[in-house]
Amino acid sequence: MSEHDSADNSRRYRLGVAAFAALGYAWVLGCLALGAGLLAWVIPQLLYGRFRLALVVALVGSAGLVWVSIRALWVRVDEPKGMEITALEAPELFEALERMRRKIKGPPIHHVYLNDEFNASIQQLPRYGLLGGAVNYLTIGLPLLLALDRPRFLAVLAHEYGHLRGDHGRFAAWIYRTRLSWMRLNSSLEDDEGAVAVATQAFMRWYFPRFVAKTFALARQDEYEADRIAGKLLGRDVTAAALIEIEVRGEWLNDNFWGGHWSEAAGNPLPVGPYRAMRKRLAEVPEATFANDALRQALKRISNVDDTHPGLRDRLEALDAVPTLPAEWSRGGALALLGSEAKRWVAHFDKQWCRDNAGEWKRHHGWLGRVRDRAQTLQARMAQASAAELVELARLQRHLDPRAEVRGLYETALERSTDHPGALRGLVQCLPADDRDGKMLLLHRLWEAGSSDRYWTARTALAELETPRLGYDHDAAAFKQWRKRLERAQESEERAWEELSGTSFFSQTTRHDLSPFELEELQAELVRYSDVERCWLVRKNLREHPQRRAYLVFVDLPDMDDGSRYQLCRALERQLSLPGPALVLWAGESPTLKEIQRSAFDPVFTR
């Protein structure tokens, strides 16, 4: 509704947002005035010796009202985490920021931080709360510096700086600060008790969701405007290429790099820092099939209310840019912007990562030792091993070394079971890039096997057919066939996902069916996520795919806000090595922690 209102009359919409924001300020100030007035009336009465129960209740209530109001006005927001960078250390970076400031006519950036995230952000944090001034923080992720070349990285910074532009930027930033303050206040009041707290919580339950909804369109528009400014300063093509490369490189880091890095624990009992290796790997061109598939999936994601950032397709359309992979990828990153001693930041974050992950690395090293033992057991009985055991052996060997040669294991498995889905899928991923005919033949066999891998099969086939290969022309007939197959598979997946994600979380559920080794693998992965305190796992029986193993994962994330919880849960869905699709939910309002403890059996992981 807010987006429609904004599109119909932007000025009226902004006035409505300002008025609704003012209502929140009026409520806080009104409560403060009421509480102060009651105190001014009650205290003299008590000082004159008129002790009555009603006066004591009024004193306690008015004091509570004043206290809650002061908390609302003076709520503090933590500074971003990271290492601060100064102009003396990184003169080129600060010169670039100053040029952007002059062109955009924005306010100065007071602090620049470097952290270990694949991201960049700019925040205007309230200095003292709702009525305080603002401090501008720019946070840059080292992995992003390593991934993008200088022009594309500067386009990202221009986008972030674009949030602070002119009058519209100041209004959007004020609304952002107000949203942040209300969010912190709402969170801090959730566990309060007493009459005043109950009344305050009632107002917040009514006001806060409506305030977030009314300001959502403003935040969404602000993202488009920031992209437009980046396109104006660095060029539309550069900005579009940066957006696409971030999607592809980010997916590669999640799917490929981090798993490979943790596998180094097999031969190293002491942790190894990732960023030196990351710098080298990010200088390479992504594999074509992977990049095509990552872009396809990014373009399919629709802009929804889970995030104020629009989807990639909508952002590219707003820039009037073509949604294709860059003709030239970034090679070497933009680390030089951090000055002549830039390499020391890589070493610093490597050491910090080793310190932060020492315990998890040690446990992972121990688990990989057990993986090695299991692999040796299977290796010893290869002559009698079933296809399923050979597929398991291949997976274990890839745990120990992501580059291990396992093609022979998959081929032997297929000799023993002609249409084993795991062996077919594994062999597809082992064939060289130029063997399109071999891949497509295996994918046809996997589709005809009628397994639960059909969605993956169709996706992989389309990605292969879309990737230019020397000596192969575009096969329009095969492309049309696989696109129809993908549509059918996707419809089936959507029906299954609706069953999995339905609000009756605990209907059609049973205890998990993981083997002891599979459970240990899950626990070893959860150890890497320091915010996960506990985890529960149940199997969900799906009518759409009765034979498919599907799961609900519940995690307790007590030290995170809801936005961060949402992002972590989506990451866990992509990265946990469960033998089937999984929906990851956190203990909150739905489902509550009590519901999980009552219906999800015992935790499978406790930190």
JSON list of C-alpha atoms in Angstrom, two decimals, residues 24-100:
[
{"chain": "A", "resi": 24, "resn": "GLY", "atom": "CA", "xyz": [5.73, 8.50, 17.74]},
{"chain": "A", "resi": 25, "resn": "TYR", "atom": "CA", "xyz": [7.70, 11.50, 18.96]},
{"chain": "A", "resi": 26, "resn": "ALA", "atom": "CA", "xyz": [4.47, 13.05, 20.30]},
{"chain": "A", "resi": 27, "resn": "TRP", "atom": "CA", "xyz": [3.67, 9.86, 22.20]},
{"chain": "A", "resi": 28, "resn": "VAL", "atom": "CA", "xyz": [7.12, 9.79, 23.83]},
{"chain": "A", "resi": 29, "resn": "LEU", "atom": "CA", "xyz": [7.09, 13.49, 24.70]},
{"chain": "A", "resi": 30, "resn": "GLY", "atom": "CA", "xyz": [3.47, 13.28, 25.87]},
{"chain": "A", "resi": 31, "resn": "CYS", "atom": "CA", "xyz": [4.31, 10.37, 28.18]},
{"chain": "A", "resi": 32, "resn": "LEU", "atom": "CA", "xyz": [7.30, 12.31, 29.50]},
{"chain": "A", "resi": 33, "resn": "ALA", "atom": "CA", "xyz": [5.17, 15.41, 30.16]},
{"chain": "A", "resi": 34, "resn": "LEU", "atom": "CA", "xyz": [2.40, 13.36, 31.78]},
{"chain": "A", "resi": 35, "resn": "GLY", "atom": "CA", "xyz": [4.85, 11.48, 33.98]},
{"chain": "A", "resi": 36, "resn": "ALA", "atom": "CA", "xyz": [6.69, 14.68, 34.99]},
{"chain": "A", "resi": 37, "resn": "GLY", "atom": "CA", "xyz": [3.38, 16.41, 35.74]},
{"chain": "A", "resi": 38, "resn": "LEU", "atom": "CA", "xyz": [2.20, 13.54, 37.93]},
{"chain": "A", "resi": 39, "resn": "LEU", "atom": "CA", "xyz": [5.51, 13.53, 39.79]},
{"chain": "A", "resi": 40, "resn": "ALA", "atom": "CA", "xyz": [5.25, 17.28, 40.33]},
{"chain": "A", "resi": 41, "resn": "TRP", "atom": "CA", "xyz": [1.78, 16.78, 41.84]},
{"chain": "A", "resi": 42, "resn": "VAL", "atom": "CA", "xyz": [2.41, 13.58, 43.84]},
{"chain": "A", "resi": 43, "resn": "ILE", "atom": "CA", "xyz": [5.72, 14.39, 45.49]},
{"chain": "A", "resi": 44, "resn": "PRO", "atom": "CA", "xyz": [4.51, 17.51, 47.36]},
{"chain": "A", "resi": 45, "resn": "GLN", "atom": "CA", "xyz": [1.47, 15.53, 48.57]},
{"chain": "A", "resi": 46, "resn": "LEU", "atom": "CA", "xyz": [3.73, 12.85, 50.03]},
{"chain": "A", "resi": 47, "resn": "LEU", "atom": "CA", "xyz": [6.12, 15.41, 51.51]},
{"chain": "A", "resi": 48, "resn": "TYR", "atom": "CA", "xyz": [3.21, 16.96, 53.42]},
{"chain": "A", "resi": 49, "resn": "GLY", "atom": "CA", "xyz": [2.54, 13.57, 55.02]},
{"chain": "A", "resi": 50, "resn": "ARG", "atom": "CA", "xyz": [-0.50, 12.54, 52.97]},
{"chain": "A", "resi": 51, "resn": "PHE", "atom": "CA", "xyz": [0.48, 8.89, 52.63]},
{"chain": "A", "resi": 52, "resn": "ARG", "atom": "CA", "xyz": [-2.23, 7.08, 50.72]},
{"chain": "A", "resi": 53, "resn": "LEU", "atom": "CA", "xyz": [-2.04, 3.93, 48.65]},
{"chain": "A", "resi": 54, "resn": "ALA", "atom": "CA", "xyz": [-3.34, 5.77, 45.59]},
{"chain": "A", "resi": 55, "resn": "LEU", "atom": "CA", "xyz": [-0.56, 8.38, 45.86]},
{"chain": "A", "resi": 56, "resn": "VAL", "atom": "CA", "xyz": [2.12, 5.70, 46.20]},
{"chain": "A", "resi": 57, "resn": "VAL", "atom": "CA", "xyz": [0.75, 3.88, 43.14]},
{"chain": "A", "resi": 58, "resn": "ALA", "atom": "CA", "xyz": [0.68, 7.20, 41.24]},
{"chain": "A", "resi": 59, "resn": "LEU", "atom": "CA", "xyz": [4.30, 7.88, 42.28]},
{"chain": "A", "resi": 60, "resn": "VAL", "atom": "CA", "xyz": [5.50, 4.50, 41.06]},
{"chain": "A", "resi": 61, "resn": "GLY", "atom": "CA", "xyz": [3.49, 4.75, 37.85]},
{"chain": "A", "resi": 62, "resn": "SER", "atom": "CA", "xyz": [4.61, 8.29, 37.01]},
{"chain": "A", "resi": 63, "resn": "ALA", "atom": "CA", "xyz": [8.26, 7.44, 37.77]},
{"chain": "A", "resi": 64, "resn": "GLY", "atom": "CA", "xyz": [7.98, 4.42, 35.47]},
{"chain": "A", "resi": 65, "resn": "LEU", "atom": "CA", "xyz": [6.42, 6.57, 32.77]},
{"chain": "A", "resi": 66, "resn": "VAL", "atom": "CA", "xyz": [9.27, 9.10, 32.98]},
{"chain": "A", "resi": 67, "resn": "TRP", "atom": "CA", "xyz": [11.87, 6.32, 32.95]},
{"chain": "A", "resi": 68, "resn": "VAL", "atom": "CA", "xyz": [10.40, 4.61, 29.88]},
{"chain": "A", "resi": 69, "resn": "SER", "atom": "CA", "xyz": [10.14, 7.96, 28.07]},
{"chain": "A", "resi": 70, "resn": "ILE", "atom": "CA", "xyz": [13.77, 8.81, 28.83]},
{"chain": "A", "resi": 71, "resn": "ARG", "atom": "CA", "xyz": [14.82, 5.40, 27.58]},
{"chain": "A", "resi": 72, "resn": "ALA", "atom": "CA", "xyz": [12.94, 6.05, 24.35]},
{"chain": "A", "resi": 73, "resn": "LEU", "atom": "CA", "xyz": [14.52, 9.47, 23.87]},
{"chain": "A", "resi": 74, "resn": "TRP", "atom": "CA", "xyz": [18.05, 8.41, 24.81]},
{"chain": "A", "resi": 75, "resn": "VAL", "atom": "CA", "xyz": [18.23, 4.89, 23.40]},
{"chain": "A", "resi": 76, "resn": "ARG", "atom": "CA", "xyz": [21.82, 4.15, 22.40]},
{"chain": "A", "resi": 77, "resn": "VAL", "atom": "CA", "xyz": [22.82, 2.24, 19.28]},
{"chain": "A", "resi": 78, "resn": "ASP", "atom": "CA", "xyz": [26.10, 0.37, 19.14]},
{"chain": "A", "resi": 79, "resn": "GLU", "atom": "CA", "xyz": [28.74, 1.50, 16.69]},
{"chain": "A", "resi": 80, "resn": "PRO", "atom": "CA", "xyz": [29.55, -0.80, 13.77]},
{"chain": "A", "resi": 81, "resn": "LYS", "atom": "CA", "xyz": [32.12, -3.50, 14.46]},
{"chain": "A", "resi": 82, "resn": "GLY", "atom": "CA", "xyz": [35.49, -3.47, 12.78]},
{"chain": "A", "resi": 83, "resn": "MET", "atom": "CA", "xyz": [38.85, -1.72, 12.64]},
{"chain": "A", "resi": 84, "resn": "GLU", "atom": "CA", "xyz": [38.82, 2.03, 12.05]},
{"chain": "A", "resi": 85, "resn": "ILE", "atom": "CA", "xyz": [40.78, 3.34, 9.05]},
{"chain": "A", "resi": 86, "resn": "THR", "atom": "CA", "xyz": [42.18, 6.88, 8.97]},
{"chain": "A", "resi": 87, "resn": "ALA", "atom": "CA", "xyz": [42.99, 9.25, 6.11]},
{"chain": "A", "resi": 88, "resn": "LEU", "atom": "CA", "xyz": [46.69, 8.92, 6.93]},
{"chain": "A", "resi": 89, "resn": "GLU", "atom": "CA", "xyz": [46.54, 5.15, 6.40]},
{"chain": "A", "resi": 90, "resn": "ALA", "atom": "CA", "xyz": [44.36, 5.17, 3.26]},
{"chain": "A", "resi": 91, "resn": "PRO", "atom": "CA", "xyz": [44.69, 8.58, 1.52]},
{"chain": "A", "resi": 92, "resn": "GLU", "atom": "CA", "xyz": [43.34, 7.32, -1.84]},
{"chain": "A", "resi": 93, "resn": "LEU", "atom": "CA", "xyz": [40.19, 5.97, -0.25]},
{"chain": "A", "resi": 94, "resn": "PHE", "atom": "CA", "xyz": [39.47, 9.19, 1.62]},
{"chain": "A", "resi": 95, "resn": "GLU", "atom": "CA", "xyz": [40.21, 11.30, -1.47]},
{"chain": "A", "resi": 96, "resn": "ALA", "atom": "CA", "xyz": [37.67, 9.23, -3.41]},
{"chain": "A", "resi": 97, "resn": "LEU", "atom": "CA", "xyz": [35.11, 9.68, -0.62]},
{"chain": "A", "resi": 98, "resn": "GLU", "atom": "CA", "xyz": [35.71, 13.43, -0.57]},
{"chain": "A", "resi": 99, "resn": "ARG", "atom": "CA", "xyz": [35.15, 13.66, -4.34]},
{"chain": "A", "resi": 100, "resn": "MET", "atom": "CA", "xyz": [31.87, 11.78, -3.89]}
]
